[in-house]
XYZ file of C-alpha atoms in Angstrom:
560
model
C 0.000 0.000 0.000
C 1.564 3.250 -1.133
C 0.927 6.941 0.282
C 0.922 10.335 -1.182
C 3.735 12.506 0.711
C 1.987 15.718 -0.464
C -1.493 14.883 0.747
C -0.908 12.587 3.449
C -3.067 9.799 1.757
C -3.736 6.722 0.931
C -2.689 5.981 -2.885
C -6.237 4.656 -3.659
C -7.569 4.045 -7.308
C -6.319 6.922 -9.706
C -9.470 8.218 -10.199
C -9.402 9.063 -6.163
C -5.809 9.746 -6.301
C -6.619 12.360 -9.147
C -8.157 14.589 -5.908
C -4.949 15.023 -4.741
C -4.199 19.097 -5.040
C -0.282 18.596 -5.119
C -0.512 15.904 -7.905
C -3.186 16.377 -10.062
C -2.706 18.476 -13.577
C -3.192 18.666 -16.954
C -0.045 16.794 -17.883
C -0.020 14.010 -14.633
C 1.359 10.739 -15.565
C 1.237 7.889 -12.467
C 4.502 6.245 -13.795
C 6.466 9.075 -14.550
C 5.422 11.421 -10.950
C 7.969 11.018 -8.434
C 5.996 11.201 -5.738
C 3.267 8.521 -7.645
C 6.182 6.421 -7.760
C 7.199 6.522 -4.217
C 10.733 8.096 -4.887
C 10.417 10.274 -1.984
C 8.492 8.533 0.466
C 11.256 7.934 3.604
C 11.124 4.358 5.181
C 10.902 4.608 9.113
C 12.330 1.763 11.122
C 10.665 2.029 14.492
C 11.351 -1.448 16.799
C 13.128 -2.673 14.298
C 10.127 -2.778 11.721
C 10.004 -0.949 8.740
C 7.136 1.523 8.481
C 6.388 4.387 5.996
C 5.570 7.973 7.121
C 1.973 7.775 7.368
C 2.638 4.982 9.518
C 4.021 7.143 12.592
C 0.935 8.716 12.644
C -1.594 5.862 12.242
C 0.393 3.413 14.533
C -0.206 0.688 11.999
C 0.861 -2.613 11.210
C 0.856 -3.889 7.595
C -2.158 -6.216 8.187
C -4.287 -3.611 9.093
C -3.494 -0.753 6.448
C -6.448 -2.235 3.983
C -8.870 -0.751 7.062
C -7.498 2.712 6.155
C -9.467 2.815 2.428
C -12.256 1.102 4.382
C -12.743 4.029 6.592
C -12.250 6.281 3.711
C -15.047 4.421 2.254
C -17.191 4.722 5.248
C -16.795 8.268 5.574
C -18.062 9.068 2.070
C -20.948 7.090 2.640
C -22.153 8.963 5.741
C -21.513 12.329 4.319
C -23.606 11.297 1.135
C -26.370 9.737 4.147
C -26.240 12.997 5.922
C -26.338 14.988 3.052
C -29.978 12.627 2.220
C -31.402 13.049 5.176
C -31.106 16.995 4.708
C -32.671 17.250 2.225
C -35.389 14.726 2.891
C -36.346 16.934 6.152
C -36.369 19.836 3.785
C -38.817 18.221 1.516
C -40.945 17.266 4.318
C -40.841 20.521 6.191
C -42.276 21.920 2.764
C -44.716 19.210 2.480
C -45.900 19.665 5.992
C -46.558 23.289 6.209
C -47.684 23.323 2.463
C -50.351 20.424 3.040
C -51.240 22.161 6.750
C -52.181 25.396 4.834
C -53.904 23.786 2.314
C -55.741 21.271 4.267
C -53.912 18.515 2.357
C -51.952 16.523 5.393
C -52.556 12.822 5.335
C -50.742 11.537 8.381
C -53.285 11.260 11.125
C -52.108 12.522 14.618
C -50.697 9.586 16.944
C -52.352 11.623 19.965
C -55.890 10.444 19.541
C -58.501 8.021 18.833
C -59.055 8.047 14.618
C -59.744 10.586 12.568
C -62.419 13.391 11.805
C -63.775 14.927 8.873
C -64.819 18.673 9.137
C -68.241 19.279 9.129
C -68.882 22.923 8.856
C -72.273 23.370 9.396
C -72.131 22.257 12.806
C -69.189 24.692 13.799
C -70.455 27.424 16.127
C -68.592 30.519 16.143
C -70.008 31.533 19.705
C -70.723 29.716 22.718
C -72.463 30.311 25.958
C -70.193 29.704 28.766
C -71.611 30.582 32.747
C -74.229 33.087 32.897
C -72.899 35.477 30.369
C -69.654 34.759 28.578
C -69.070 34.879 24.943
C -65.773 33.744 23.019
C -64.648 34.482 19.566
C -64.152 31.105 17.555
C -60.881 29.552 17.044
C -58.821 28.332 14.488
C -59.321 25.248 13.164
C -56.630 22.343 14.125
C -56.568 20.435 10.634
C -55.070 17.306 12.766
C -58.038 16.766 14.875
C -60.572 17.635 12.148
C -59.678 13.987 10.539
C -61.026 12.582 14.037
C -64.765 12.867 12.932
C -65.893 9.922 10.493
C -63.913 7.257 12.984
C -65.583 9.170 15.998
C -69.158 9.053 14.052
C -68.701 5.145 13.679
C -69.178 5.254 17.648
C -71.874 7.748 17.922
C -73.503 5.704 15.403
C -73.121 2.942 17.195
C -73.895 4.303 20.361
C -77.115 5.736 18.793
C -78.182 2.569 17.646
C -78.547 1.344 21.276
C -80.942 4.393 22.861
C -84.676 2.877 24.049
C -86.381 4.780 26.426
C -87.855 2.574 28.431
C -90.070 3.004 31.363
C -88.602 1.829 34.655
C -90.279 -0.255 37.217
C -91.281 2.023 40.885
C -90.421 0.131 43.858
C -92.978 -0.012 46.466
C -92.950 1.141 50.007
C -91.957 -1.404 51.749
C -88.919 -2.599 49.772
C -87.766 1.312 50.525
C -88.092 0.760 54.237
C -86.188 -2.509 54.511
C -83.723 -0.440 52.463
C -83.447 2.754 54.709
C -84.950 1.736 57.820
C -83.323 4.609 60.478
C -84.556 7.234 58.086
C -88.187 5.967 58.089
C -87.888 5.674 62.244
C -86.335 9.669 62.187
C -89.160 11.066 59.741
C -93.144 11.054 60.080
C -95.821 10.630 57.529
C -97.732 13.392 58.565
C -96.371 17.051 58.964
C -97.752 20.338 60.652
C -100.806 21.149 58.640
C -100.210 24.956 59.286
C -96.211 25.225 57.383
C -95.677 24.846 53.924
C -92.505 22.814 54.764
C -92.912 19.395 55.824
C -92.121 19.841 59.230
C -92.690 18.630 62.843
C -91.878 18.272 66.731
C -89.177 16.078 67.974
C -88.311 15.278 71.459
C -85.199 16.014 72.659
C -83.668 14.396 75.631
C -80.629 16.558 76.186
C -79.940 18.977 78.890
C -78.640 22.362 79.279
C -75.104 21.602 79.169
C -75.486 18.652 76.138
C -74.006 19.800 73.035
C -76.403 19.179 70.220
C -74.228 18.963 67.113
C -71.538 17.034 68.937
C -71.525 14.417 66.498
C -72.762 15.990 63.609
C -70.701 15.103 60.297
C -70.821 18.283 58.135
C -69.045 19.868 61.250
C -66.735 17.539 61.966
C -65.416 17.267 58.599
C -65.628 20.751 57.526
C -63.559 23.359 59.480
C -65.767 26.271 57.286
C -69.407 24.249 58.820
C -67.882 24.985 62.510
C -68.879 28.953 62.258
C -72.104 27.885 61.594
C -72.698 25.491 64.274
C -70.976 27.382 66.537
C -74.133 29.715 66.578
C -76.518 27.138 66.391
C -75.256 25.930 69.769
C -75.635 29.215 70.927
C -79.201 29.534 70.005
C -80.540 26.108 70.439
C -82.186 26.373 73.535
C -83.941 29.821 72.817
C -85.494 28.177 70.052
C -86.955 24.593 71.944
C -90.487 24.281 72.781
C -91.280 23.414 76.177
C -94.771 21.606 77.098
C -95.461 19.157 80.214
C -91.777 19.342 81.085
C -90.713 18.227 77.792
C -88.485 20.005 75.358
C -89.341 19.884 71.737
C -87.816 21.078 68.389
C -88.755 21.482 65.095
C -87.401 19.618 62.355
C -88.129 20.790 58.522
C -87.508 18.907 55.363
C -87.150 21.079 52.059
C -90.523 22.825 50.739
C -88.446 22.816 47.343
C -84.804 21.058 45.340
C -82.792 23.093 43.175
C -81.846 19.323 41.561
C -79.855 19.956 38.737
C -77.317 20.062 37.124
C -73.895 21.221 37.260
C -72.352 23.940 35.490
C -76.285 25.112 34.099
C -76.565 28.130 36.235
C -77.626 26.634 39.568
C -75.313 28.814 41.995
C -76.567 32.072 39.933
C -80.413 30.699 40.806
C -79.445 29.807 44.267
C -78.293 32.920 45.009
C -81.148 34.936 43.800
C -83.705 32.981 45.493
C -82.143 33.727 48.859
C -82.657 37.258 48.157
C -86.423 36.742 48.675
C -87.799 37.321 51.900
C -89.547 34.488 52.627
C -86.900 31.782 51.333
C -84.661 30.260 53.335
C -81.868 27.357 51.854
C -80.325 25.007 53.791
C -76.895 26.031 56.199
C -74.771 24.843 53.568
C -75.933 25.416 49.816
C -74.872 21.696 48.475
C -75.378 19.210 51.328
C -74.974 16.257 48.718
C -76.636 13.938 51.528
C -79.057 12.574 49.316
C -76.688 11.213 46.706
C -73.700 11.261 48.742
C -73.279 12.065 52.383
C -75.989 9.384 53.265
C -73.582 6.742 51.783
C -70.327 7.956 53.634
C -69.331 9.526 50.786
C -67.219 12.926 51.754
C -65.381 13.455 48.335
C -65.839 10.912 45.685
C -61.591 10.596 45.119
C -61.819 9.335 49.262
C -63.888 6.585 49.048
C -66.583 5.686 51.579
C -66.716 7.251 55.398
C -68.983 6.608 57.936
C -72.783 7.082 56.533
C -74.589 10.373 57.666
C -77.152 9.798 59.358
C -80.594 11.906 58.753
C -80.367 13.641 61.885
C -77.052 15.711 60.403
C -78.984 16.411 57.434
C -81.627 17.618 59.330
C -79.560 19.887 61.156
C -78.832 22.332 58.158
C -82.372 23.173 57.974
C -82.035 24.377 62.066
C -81.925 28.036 61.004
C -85.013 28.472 59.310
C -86.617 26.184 61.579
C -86.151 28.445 64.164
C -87.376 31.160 62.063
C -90.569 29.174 60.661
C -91.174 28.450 64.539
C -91.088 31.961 65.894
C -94.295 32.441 63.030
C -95.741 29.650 64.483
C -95.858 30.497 68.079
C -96.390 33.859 67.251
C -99.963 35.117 68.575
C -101.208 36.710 65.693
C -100.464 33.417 63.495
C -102.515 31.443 66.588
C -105.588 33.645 66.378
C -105.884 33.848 62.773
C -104.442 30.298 61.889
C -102.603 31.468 58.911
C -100.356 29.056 57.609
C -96.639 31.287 57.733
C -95.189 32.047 54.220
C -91.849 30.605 54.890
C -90.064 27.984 52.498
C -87.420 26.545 52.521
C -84.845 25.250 49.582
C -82.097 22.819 48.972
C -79.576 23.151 46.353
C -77.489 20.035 45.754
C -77.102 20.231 41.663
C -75.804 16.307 42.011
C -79.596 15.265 43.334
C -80.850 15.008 39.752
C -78.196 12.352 38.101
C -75.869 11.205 40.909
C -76.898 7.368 41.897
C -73.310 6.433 41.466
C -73.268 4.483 45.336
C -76.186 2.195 44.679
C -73.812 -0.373 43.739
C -72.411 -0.522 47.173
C -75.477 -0.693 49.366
C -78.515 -2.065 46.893
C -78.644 -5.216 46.380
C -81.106 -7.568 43.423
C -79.855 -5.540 40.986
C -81.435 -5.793 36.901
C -79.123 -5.917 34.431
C -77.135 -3.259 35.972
C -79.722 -0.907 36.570
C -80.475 0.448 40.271
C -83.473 -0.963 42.045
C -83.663 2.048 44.244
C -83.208 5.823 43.152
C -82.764 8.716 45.121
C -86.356 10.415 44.105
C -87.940 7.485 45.262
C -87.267 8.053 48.842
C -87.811 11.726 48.367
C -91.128 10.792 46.788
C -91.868 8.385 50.131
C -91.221 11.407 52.618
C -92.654 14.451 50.720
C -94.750 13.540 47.640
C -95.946 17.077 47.035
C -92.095 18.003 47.219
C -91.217 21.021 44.192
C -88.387 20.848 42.014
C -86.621 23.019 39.614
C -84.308 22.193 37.463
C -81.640 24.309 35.247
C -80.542 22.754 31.947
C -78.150 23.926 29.281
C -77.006 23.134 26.047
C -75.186 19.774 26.943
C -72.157 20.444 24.590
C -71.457 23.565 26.637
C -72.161 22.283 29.861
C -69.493 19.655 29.244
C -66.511 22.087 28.428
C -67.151 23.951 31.246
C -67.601 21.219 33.532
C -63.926 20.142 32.153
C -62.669 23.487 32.570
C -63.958 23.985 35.909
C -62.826 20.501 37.634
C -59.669 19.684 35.381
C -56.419 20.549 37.701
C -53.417 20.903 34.747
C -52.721 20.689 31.187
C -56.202 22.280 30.423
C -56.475 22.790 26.576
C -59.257 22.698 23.909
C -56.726 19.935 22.330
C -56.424 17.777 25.522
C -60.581 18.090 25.771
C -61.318 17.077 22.524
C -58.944 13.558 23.490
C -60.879 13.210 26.708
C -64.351 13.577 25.073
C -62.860 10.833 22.208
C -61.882 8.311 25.220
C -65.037 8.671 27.183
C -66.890 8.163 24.128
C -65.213 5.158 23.268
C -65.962 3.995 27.155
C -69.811 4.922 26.847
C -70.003 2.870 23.406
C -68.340 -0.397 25.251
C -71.155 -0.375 28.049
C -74.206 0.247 25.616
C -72.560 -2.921 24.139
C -73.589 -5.078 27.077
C -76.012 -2.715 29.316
C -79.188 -0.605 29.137
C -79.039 3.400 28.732
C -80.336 3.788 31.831
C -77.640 1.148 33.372
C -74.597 3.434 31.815
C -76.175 6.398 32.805
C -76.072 5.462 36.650
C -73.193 3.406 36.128
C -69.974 4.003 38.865
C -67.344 2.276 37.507
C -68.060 3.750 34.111
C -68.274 7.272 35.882
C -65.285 7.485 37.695
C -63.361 6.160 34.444
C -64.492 8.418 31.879
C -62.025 11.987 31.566
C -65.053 13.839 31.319
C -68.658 13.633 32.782
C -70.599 12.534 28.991
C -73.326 11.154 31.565
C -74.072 14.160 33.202
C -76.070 15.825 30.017
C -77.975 12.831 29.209
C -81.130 15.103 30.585
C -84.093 13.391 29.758
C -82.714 9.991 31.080
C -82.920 11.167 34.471
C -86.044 13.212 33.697
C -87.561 10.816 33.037
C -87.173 9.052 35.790
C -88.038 11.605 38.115
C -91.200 12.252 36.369
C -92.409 8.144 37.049
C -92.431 8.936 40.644
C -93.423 13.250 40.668
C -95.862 14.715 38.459
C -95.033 16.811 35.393
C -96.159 19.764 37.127
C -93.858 19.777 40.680
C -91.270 19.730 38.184
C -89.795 23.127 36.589
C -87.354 22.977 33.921
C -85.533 26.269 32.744
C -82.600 27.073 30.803
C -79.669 28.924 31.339
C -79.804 30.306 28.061
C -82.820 31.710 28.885
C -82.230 32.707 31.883
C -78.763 34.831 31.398
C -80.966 36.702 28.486
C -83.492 37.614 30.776
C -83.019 37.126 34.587
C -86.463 38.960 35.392
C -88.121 36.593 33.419
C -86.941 33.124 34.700
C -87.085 34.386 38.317
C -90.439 35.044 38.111
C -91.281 31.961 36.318
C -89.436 30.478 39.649
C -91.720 32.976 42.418
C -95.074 31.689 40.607
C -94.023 27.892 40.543
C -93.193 28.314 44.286
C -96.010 30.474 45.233
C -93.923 32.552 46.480
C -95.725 36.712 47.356
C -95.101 39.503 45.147
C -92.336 42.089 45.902
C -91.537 45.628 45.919
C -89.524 47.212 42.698
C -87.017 47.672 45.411
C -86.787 43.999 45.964
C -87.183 42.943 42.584
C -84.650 44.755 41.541
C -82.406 43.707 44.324
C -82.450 39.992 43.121
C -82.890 40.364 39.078
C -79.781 43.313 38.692
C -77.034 41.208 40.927
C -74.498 40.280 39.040
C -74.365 36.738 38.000
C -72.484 34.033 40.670
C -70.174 31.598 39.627
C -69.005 32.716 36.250
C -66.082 31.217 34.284
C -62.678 31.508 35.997
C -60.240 34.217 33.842
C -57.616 31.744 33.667
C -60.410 29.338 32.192
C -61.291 31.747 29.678
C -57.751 32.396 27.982
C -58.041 28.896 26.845
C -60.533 30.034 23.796
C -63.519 27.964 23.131
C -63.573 23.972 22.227
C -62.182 22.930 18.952
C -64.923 23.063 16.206
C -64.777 19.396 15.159
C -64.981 18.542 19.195
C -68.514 20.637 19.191
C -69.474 18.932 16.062
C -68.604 15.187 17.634
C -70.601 16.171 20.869
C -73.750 17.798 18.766
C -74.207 14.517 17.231
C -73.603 12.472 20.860
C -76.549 14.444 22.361
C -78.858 14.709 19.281
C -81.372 12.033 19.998
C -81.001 12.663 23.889
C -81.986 16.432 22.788
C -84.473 15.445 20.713
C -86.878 13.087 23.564
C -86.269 15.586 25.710
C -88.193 18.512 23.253
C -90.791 16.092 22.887
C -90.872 15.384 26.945
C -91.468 18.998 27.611
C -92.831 20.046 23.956
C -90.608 22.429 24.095
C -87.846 22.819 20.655
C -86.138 24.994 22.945
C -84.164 22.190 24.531
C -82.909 21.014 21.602
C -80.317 23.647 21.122
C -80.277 24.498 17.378
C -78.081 27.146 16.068
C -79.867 30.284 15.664
């Protein structure tokens, strides 16, 4: 193996050789160039072994000198490879942004679950958030657009499973064996001269016994201890004493704000308490019905020890005290006027949440609850009033997500949690009834978002085989952030509730609304188009029964 002096390498074939600055030319002859020929190359004898120049610097030994062209080899290749791959990212880089502009890209994103179509039609470029908040529509993210027609396939599907059917009431005494202590704890009669369903219990305490000793809400809650603290102070002003015995009054709810989250409850709440003669219970969700009553204290804890009645009972102390003082007053005595009073609850979870049945109900049908909560609210106060505040279901849902979701809150990372759930919701339709998914907890607590919660008319209807259609008021939010006076006094007539003064009246329809969107939440822009358009079609034929329920198009949320 020879070496070039002047370029310090190896002597390969001529036609590499020829690169050789010091030896090419016009004129270059192999056989004639001394330096070709080797005439000046000096022989080294290092250890006694003769090497050639290049060989000082390489360290090599004759058997290993065919490696050198090798690498030579190998280094041409990568620089042509390199050189490939620069250009191929170039040409892609082009395609990408090209094809993203153009609406040409045809690699689906890895990030979710198929592909959608755009359907443009269905795109809203407002929508309703809390009360009153408006967003300008976004831009479109060509990815997730391809989601739709694998989406659809599910909805379809999904679809395909809806019946309506008409469950079966239990009777009274398969509710008693069920909830025995809170059968003992309330009567079937109530004080004939309150609008609440109230009455006198004994109490067997003395002066230094501590009434809400073991109550739960104020054990569990340092915020509930305020308010306990001066019902403890109160108490025993407000007993009523006859033949040595001490009584107090116990109320249940004249009313239920039932439903549901994130449709404007809060706002209503916190008008009604504005009127004189409502009162709401000590704390404005008690979630006993659905909840508390089961041990449940936050649905991530798991199970506690049950509430019993008796705490529940003790949030409605307050106005009983008030609704008493009418009652022993002398002027409600002589004329036997029954006192104007009423008082509301305001859990929003009391409409849908039957999520603990599992875990205390037994005899189960095909999945499907024997025992819901209105049926024991039915068994205690059949002429019971209840108002309900709906919204359009698509909206509801981002701002339910926006309002509970902790980190990473985007309209991107939405749109994959509304594609999983919906994939979850399609695998128990499979196997289950609607009504079986719908008050279904293992499907609940696994689904990224709460699909079940704007399936309406599901639990409507429901409700409405145990209460009449009229102790039931349905509203909208839509309605009601366009025109507050209106709704609210759609609420006083339901309720029966007396007319005000303008001063009054204006008091309770000019506050601003409660519990509007977060400013942090609304930075994040509305849902992505194609999300709205995958939901729209999800709660279509839910939408739809529930127009016909209440024969009412309202409700099913068209575009306008």
């Amino acid at each position: 193996m020879r070496y070039c002096i002047n370029c310090c390498i190896h002597l390969l074939p001529n036609d590499l050789h020829r690169q050789c600055f010091r030896c090419r030319g016009p004129d270059h002859n192999n056989q004639r160039c001394p330096v070709c020929r080797g005439e000046n190359k000096i022989p080294l004898y290092p250890d006694s072994k003769q090497m050639k120049w290049l060989a000082v610097l390489e360290v090599r030994t004759d058997h290993c000198e065919s490696w050198n062209g090798l690498f030579c080899l190998r280094k041409g290749k990568l620089c042509s490879l390199m050189f490939g791959l620069i250009i191929m990212t170039l040409v892609m880089v082009s395609y990408i942004l090209t094809g993203a502009k153009h609406g040409l890209l045809l690699i689906p994103s890895p990030f979710h679950y198929g592909a959608f179509a755009s359907n443009p039609s269905l795109m809203d470029n407002e929508s309703l958030s809390d009360v009153k908040d408006h967003y300008q529509p976004s831009k479109m993210n060509i990815s997730y657009v391809k989601d739709y027609p694998s989406i659809k396939l599910i909805i379809d599907t999904i679809t395909s499973k809806i019946e309506f059917i008409t469950r079966q009431r239990p009777d009274l005494e398969e509710l008693r064996k069920q909830e025995p202590h809170m059968f003992s704890v309330i009567p079937n009669k109530f004080l004939p001269n309150s609008k609440n369903p109230c009455w006198y219990e004994e109490y067997r305490g003395n002066t230094t016994t501590d009434p809400y000793a073991t109550n739960s809400y104020a054990l569990y809650s340092k915020r509930f201890r305020i308010i306990f603290d001066y019902l403890r102070k109160v108490f025993w002003n407000h007993l009523y004493h006859y033949k040595d015995k001490h009584y107090r009054l116990r109320c249940l709810p004249h009313f239920y704000i039932i439903g549901q989250p994130k449709c404007g409850t809060t706002d209503l709440y916190d008008r009604l308490r504005l009127h004189p003669d409502v009162r709401f219970s000590a704390i404005k969700e008690p979630h006993w019905w659905t909840r508390k009553r089961f041990g449940i204290i936050r649905l991530r804890d798991g199970f506690h020890d049950r509430y019993p009645v008796e705490d529940y009972l003790d949030l409605f102390d307050l106005a009983a005290h008030q609704i008493q003082s009418v009652l022993q007053s002398d002027a409600v005595k002589e004329r036997g006027k029954r006192n104007n009073i009423i008082i509301g609850e305001a859990s929003a979870s009391t409409m849908w949440d039957n999520n603990a049945w599992i875990f205390f109900y037994d005899n189960s049908t095909e999945g499907e609850p024997p025992f819901l909560i209105q049926d024991f609210i039915h068994a205690f106060q059949p002429n019971a009033k209840l108002i309900i505040m709906l919204r359009d279901p698509v909206e509801r849902l981002y701002s339910d997500y926006l309002y509970f979701a902790s980190a990473n809150k985007s309209a991107e990372d939405f749109h994959e949690k509304v594609a999983e759930s919906l994939q979850l919701f399609e695998g128990c339709v499979l196997d289950f009834s609607l009504r079986a998914c719908a008050y279904n907890n293992t499907l609940n607590n696994a689904m990224p978002v709460r699909l079940q919660v704007g399936l309406y008319v599901v639990y409507l209807l429901d409700w409405l085989t145990v209460f009449n259609k009229d102790q039931i008021l349905v509203l909208r939010l839509e309605d009601h952030a366009s025109n507050i006076r209106y709704t609210m006094h759609m609420v006083f007539q339901f309720l029966d509730l007396g007319p005000l003064s303008e001063k009054q009246e204006a008091l309770i329809t000019k506050s601003p609304a409660s519990n509007t969107r977060r400013p942090e939440d609304r930075s994040l822009g509305p849902m992505l188009p194609t999300t709205k358009a995958i939901l729209r079609d999800f709660y279509r034929p839910f939408n739809t029964k529930l127009a016909q329920v209440l024969f009412d198009d309202a409700f099913l949320w068209k575009r306008t």
